[in-house]
Short mmCIF file of C-alpha atoms in Angstrom, two decimals:
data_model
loop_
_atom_site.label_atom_id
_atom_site.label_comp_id
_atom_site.label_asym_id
_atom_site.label_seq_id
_atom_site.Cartn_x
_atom_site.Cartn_y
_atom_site.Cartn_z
CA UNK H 1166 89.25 124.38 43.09
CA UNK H 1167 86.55 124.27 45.80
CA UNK H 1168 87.27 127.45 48.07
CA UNK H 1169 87.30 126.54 52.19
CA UNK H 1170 83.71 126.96 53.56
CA UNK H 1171 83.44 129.99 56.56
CA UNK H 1172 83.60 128.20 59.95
CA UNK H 1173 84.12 131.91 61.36
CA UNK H 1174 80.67 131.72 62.82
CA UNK H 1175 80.82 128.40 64.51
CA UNK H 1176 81.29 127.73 68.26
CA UNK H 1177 85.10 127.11 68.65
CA UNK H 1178 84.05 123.90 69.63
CA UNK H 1179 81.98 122.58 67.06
CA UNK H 1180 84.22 123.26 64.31
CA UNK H 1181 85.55 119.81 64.61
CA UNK H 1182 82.47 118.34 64.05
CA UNK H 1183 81.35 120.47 61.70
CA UNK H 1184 83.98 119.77 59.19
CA UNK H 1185 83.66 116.06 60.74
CA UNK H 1186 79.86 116.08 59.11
CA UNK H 1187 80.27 117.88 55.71
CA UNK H 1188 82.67 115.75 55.06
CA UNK H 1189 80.59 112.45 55.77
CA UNK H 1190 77.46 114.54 53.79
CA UNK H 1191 79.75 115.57 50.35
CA UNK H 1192 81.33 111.55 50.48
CA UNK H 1193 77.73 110.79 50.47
CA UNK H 1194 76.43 112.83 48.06
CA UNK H 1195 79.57 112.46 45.70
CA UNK H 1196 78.07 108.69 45.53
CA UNK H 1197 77.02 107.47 42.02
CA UNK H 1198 74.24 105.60 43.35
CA UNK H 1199 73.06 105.92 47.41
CA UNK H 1200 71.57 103.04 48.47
CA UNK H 1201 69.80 102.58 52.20
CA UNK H 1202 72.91 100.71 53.26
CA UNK H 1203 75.67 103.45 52.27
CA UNK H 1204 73.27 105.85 53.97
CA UNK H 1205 73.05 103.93 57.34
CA UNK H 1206 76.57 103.35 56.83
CA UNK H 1207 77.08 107.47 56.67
CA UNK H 1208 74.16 107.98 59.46
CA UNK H 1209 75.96 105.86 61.68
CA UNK H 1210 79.60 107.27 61.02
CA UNK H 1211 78.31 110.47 62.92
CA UNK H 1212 76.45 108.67 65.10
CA UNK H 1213 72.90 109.94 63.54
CA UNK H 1214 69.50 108.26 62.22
CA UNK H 1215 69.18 107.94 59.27
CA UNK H 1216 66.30 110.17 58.96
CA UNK H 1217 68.40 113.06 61.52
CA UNK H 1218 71.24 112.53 58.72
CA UNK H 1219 69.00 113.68 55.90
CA UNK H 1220 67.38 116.58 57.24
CA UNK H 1221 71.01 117.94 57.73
CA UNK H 1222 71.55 116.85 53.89
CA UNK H 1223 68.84 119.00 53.30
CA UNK H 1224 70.17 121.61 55.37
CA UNK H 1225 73.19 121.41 53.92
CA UNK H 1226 72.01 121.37 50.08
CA UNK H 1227 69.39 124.42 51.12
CA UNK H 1228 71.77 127.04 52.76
CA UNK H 1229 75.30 126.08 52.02
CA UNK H 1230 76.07 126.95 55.44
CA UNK H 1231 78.26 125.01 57.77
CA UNK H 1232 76.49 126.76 60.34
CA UNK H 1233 73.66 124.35 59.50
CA UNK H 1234 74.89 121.68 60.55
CA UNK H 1235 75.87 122.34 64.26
CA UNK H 1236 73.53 123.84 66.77
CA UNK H 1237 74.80 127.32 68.11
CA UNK H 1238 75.43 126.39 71.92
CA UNK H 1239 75.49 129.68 73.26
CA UNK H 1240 74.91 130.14 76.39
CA UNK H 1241 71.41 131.98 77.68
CA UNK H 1242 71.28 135.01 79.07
CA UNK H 1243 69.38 135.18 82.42
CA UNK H 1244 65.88 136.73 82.19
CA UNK H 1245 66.10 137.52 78.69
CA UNK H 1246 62.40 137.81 78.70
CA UNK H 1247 61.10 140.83 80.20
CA UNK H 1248 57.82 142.52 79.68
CA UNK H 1249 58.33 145.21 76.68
CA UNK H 1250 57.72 148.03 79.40
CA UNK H 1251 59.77 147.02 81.93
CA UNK H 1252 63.14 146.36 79.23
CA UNK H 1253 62.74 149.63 77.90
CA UNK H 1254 62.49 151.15 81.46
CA UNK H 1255 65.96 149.33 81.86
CA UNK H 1256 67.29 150.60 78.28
CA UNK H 1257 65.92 153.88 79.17
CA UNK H 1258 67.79 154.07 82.72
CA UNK H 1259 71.08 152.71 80.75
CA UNK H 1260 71.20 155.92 78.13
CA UNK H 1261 70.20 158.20 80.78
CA UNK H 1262 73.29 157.34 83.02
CA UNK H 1263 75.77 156.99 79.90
CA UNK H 1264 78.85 155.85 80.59
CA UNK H 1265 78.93 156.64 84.51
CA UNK H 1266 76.01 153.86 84.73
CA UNK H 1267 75.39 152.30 88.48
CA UNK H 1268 73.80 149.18 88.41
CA UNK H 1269 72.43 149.23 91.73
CA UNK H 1270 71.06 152.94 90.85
CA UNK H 1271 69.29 151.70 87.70
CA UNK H 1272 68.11 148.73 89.44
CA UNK H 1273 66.61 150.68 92.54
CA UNK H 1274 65.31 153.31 89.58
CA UNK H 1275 63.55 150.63 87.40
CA UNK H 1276 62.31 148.57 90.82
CA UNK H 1277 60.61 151.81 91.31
CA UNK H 1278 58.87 152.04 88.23
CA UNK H 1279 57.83 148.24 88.19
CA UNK H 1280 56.07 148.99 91.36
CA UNK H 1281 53.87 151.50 89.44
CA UNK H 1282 53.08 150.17 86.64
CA UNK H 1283 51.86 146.45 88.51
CA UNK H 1284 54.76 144.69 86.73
CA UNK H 1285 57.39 142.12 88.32
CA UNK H 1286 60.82 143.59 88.95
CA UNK H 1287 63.50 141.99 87.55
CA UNK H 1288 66.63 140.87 89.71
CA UNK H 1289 69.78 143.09 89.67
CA UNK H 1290 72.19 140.29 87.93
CA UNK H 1291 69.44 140.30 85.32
CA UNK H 1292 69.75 143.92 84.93
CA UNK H 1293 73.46 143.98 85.24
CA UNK H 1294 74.07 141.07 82.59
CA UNK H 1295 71.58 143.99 80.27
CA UNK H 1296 74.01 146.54 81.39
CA UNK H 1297 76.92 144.96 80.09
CA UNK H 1298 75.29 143.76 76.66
CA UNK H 1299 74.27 147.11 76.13
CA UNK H 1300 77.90 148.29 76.74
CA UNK H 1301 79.34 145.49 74.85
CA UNK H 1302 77.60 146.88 71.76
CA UNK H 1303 77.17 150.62 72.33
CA UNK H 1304 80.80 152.83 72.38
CA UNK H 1305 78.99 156.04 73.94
CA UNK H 1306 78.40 153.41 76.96
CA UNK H 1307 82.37 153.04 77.59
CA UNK H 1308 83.05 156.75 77.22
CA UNK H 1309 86.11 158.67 79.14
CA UNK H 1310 88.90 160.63 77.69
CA UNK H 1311 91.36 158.41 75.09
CA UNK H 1312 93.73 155.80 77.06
CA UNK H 1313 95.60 152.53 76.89
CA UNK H 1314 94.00 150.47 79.66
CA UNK H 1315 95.93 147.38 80.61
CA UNK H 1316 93.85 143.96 81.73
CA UNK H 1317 93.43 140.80 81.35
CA UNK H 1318 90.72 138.38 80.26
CA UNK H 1319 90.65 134.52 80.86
CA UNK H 1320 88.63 131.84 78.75
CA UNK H 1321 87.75 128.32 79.68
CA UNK H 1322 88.70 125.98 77.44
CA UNK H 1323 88.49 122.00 77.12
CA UNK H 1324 92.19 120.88 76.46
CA UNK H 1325 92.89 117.62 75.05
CA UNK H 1326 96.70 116.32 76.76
CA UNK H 1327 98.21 114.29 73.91
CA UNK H 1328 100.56 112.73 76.34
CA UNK H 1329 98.68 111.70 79.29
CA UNK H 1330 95.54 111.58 76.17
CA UNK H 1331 92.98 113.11 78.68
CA UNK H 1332 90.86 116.31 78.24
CA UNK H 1333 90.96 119.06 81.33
CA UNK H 1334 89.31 121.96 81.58
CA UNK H 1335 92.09 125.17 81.33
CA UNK H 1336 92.40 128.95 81.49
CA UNK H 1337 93.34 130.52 78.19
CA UNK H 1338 94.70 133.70 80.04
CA UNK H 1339 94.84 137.00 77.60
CA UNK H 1340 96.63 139.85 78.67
CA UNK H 1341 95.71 143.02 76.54
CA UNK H 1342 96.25 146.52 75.58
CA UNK H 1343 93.19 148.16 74.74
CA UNK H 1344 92.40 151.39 73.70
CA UNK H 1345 89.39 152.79 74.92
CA UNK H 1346 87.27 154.50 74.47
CA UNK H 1347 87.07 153.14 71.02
CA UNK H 1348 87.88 149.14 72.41
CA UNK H 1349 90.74 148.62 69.91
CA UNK H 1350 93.13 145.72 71.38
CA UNK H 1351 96.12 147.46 70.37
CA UNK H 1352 98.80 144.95 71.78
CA UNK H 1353 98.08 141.31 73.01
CA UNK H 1354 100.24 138.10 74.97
CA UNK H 1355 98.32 134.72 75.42
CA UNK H 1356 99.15 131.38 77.29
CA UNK H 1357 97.44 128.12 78.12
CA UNK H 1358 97.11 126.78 82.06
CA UNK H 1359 99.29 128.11 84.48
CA UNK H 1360 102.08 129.98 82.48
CA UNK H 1361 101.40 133.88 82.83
CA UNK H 1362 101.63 135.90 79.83
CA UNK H 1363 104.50 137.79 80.00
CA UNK H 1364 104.40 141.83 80.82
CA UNK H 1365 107.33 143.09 79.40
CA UNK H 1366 106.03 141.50 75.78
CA UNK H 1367 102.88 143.40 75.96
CA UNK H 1368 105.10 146.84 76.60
CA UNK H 1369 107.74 146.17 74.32
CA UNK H 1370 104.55 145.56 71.72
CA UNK H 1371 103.10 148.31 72.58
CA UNK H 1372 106.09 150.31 72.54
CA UNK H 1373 106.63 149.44 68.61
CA UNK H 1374 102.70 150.63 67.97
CA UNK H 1375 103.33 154.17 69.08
CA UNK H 1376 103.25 156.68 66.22
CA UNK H 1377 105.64 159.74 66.99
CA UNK H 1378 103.24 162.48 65.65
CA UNK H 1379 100.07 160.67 67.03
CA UNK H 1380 97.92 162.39 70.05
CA UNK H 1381 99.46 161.44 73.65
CA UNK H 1382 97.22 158.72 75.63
CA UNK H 1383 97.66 158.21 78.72
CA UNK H 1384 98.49 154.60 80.34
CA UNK H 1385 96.49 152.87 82.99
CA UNK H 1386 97.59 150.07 84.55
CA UNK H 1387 96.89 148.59 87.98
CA UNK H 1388 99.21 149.24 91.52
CA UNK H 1389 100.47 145.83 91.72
CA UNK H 1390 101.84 145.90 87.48
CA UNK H 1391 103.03 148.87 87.84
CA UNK H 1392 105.18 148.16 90.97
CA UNK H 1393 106.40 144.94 89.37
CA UNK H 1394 107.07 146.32 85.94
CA UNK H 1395 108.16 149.70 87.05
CA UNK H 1396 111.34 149.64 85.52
CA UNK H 1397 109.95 148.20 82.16
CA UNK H 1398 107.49 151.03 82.23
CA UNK H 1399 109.72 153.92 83.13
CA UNK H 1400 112.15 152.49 80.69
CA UNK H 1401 109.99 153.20 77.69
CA UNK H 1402 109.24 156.39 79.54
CA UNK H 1403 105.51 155.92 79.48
CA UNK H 1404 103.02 158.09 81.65
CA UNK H 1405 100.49 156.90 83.53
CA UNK H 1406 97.30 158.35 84.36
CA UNK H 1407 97.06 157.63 88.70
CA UNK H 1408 95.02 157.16 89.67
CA UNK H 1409 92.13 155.59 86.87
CA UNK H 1410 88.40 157.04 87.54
CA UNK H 1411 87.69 152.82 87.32
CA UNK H 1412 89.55 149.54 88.04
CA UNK H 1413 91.79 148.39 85.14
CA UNK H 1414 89.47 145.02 85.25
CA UNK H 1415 86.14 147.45 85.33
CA UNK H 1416 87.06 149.11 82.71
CA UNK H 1417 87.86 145.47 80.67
CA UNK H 1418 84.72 143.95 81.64
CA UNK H 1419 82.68 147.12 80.53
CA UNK H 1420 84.47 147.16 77.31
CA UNK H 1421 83.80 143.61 76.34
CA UNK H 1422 80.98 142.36 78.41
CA UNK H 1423 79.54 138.67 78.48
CA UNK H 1424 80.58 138.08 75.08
CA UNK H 1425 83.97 138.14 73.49
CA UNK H 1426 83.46 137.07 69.75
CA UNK H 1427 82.32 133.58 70.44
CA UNK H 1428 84.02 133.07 73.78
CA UNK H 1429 82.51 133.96 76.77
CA UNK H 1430 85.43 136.15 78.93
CA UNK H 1431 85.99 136.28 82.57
CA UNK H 1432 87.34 139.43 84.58
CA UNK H 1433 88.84 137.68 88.00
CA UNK H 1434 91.08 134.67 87.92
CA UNK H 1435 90.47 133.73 91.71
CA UNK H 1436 86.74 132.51 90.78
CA UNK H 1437 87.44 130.25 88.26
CA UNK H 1438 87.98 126.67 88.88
CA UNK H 1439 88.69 124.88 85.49
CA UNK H 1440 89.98 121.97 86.21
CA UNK H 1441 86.81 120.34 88.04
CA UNK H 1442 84.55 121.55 85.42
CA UNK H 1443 83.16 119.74 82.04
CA UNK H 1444 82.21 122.21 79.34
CA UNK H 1445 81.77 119.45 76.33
CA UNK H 1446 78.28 118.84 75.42
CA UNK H 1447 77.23 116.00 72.74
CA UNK H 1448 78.64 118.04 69.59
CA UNK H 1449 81.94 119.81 70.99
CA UNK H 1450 85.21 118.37 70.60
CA UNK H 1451 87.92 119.33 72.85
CA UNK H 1452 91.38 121.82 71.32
CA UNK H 1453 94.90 120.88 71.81
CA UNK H 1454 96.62 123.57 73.07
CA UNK H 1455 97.82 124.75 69.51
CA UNK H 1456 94.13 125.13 68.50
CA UNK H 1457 93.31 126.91 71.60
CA UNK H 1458 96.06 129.56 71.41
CA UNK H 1459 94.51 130.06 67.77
CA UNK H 1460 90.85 130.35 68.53
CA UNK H 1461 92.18 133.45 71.29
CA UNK H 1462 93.94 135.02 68.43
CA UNK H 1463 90.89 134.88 66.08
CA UNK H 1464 88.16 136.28 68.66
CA UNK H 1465 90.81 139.30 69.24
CA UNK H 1466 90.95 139.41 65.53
CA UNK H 1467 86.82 139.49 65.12
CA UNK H 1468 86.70 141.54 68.11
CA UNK H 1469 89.10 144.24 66.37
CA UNK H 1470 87.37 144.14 63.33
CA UNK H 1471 83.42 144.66 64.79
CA UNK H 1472 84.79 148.02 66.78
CA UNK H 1473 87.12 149.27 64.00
CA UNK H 1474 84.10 149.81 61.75
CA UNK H 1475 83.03 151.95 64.60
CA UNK H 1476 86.41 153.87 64.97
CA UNK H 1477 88.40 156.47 62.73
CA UNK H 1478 92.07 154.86 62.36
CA UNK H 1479 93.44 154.73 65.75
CA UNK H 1480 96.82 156.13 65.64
CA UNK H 1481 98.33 157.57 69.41
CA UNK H 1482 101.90 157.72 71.80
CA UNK H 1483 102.35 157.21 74.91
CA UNK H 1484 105.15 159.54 75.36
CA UNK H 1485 104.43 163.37 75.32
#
């Protein structure tokens, strides 16, 4: 029995087409004899020359890699290329500072040092988006004493609407639980478009994840959850550290950066305007809402998995 090729690496998006084209190339190939008009016939099924068709053949036959036939469409990251001196200055400024890092300091520090050695500075989003991949991928960077920090994270997402059968642009909105410093998302609620994910579920859930004998954390949430889940909170007699050192969505966003698995995340709801926007390009296929919900649950899944090979079992209580 032929075992289910990885699509775990694949743009949410593409997946669709992906397993669209393999299964147009292995038809193909499972021919007893190809002639030129079964191979237009295939070509033209995924809307490909016949000569674009065969170099993914051959991409397919030399890698066995679905990734091979889709292109990656990730998204650039601004000035990605800097002068060797004048990155390291930046990656230099970033270790120094640890995990109290300013952006504006590092960017008035490394301005400085551009200046004397003749080369161009580089703007302070470009140093901030290197700021964040560097905390995305370093845990020293996030730092702090052991807590649960409360947050959320949104995702745009093309929706396809079987019943009106139009595709929209909508918020996948993730609510989390995450334990820093070690960025383990210990409890988790999800919806699609405008239904909220639902507070209590994340504290019951995160009730039933406390371990009796564990070490205490403390609980961070913002004002405004806490004074409209106060009751919820105070039920399960959690303690709250008040008030954080950062903002519950600071600390998210310095956790998890520009990249989420392979979604990109968003920290504030009020910029994000999804429903004017087109994110499909030539080989994405929009989700039904199903399919969205799932593709949330497996970047929280890959996300758990790339810091828990950085972390000891994480085992803790929220009541002392």
């Amino acid at each position: 029995m032929r075992s289910e090729p990885d699509f775990s690496g694949i743009n949410p998006l593409r997946v669709k087409t992906a397993r669209h084209r393999l299964k147009v190339i292995e038809e193909y190939l499972a021919l007893p004899k190809r002639s030129r008009a079964e191979k237009l016939a295939a070509a033209t099924a995924l809307n490909l020359s016949t000569s674009a068709f065969q170099r993914l053949i051959n991409n397919w036959q030399k890698y066995k890699s679905v990734s091979k036939l889709v292109v990656d469409g990730t998204a650039p990251v601004r000035n990605k290329k800097f002068h060797p001196d004048v990155r390291k200055m930046i990656m230099d400024e970033i270790d120094e500072a640890g995990h109290n890092a300013s952006v504006s300091k590092i960017h008035r520090n490394v301005t400085q040092g551009c200046q004397a050695i003749g080369q161009k500075a580089p703007s302070l989003p470009a140093v901030y988006d290197i700021l964040l991949e560097a905390q995305s991928q370093k845990p020293e960077l996030v730092g702090g004493e052991p807590r649960i920090v409360i947050g959320r994270i949104w995702f745009k997402l093309p929706i396809f609407d079987q019943i009106s059968n139009k595709t929209t642009t909508q918020l996948a909105n993730l609510l989390i639980a995450v334990a820093l410093p070690e960025r383990i998302i210990t409890s988790h609620v999800v919806t699609i478009g405008d239904v909220e994910p639902c507070f209590k579920n994340l504290l019951d859930d995160l009730r039933a994840t406390e371990i009796i004998d564990a070490p205490f954390r403390p609980l961070v949430m913002k004002l405004a959850d806490l004074r409209a889940n106060r009751a919820i909170v105070n039920g399960h007699g959690f303690e709250l550290l008040v008030p954080p050192e950062l903002s519950t969505q600071t600390e998210i966003k310095r956790a998890f950066g520009t990249q989420f698995a392979r979604l990109t995340p968003f920290y504030r709801r009020k910029l994000l305007k999804p429903d004017v926007e087109n994110l499909l390009c030539r080989q994405d296929q929009p989700l039904t809402e199903d399919e969205a919900l799932a593709v949330v649950e497996t970047a929280i899944t890959d996300s758990n998995v790339k810091w828990g090979k950085l972390s000891d079992k994480l085992e803790f209580k929220l009541r002392r």
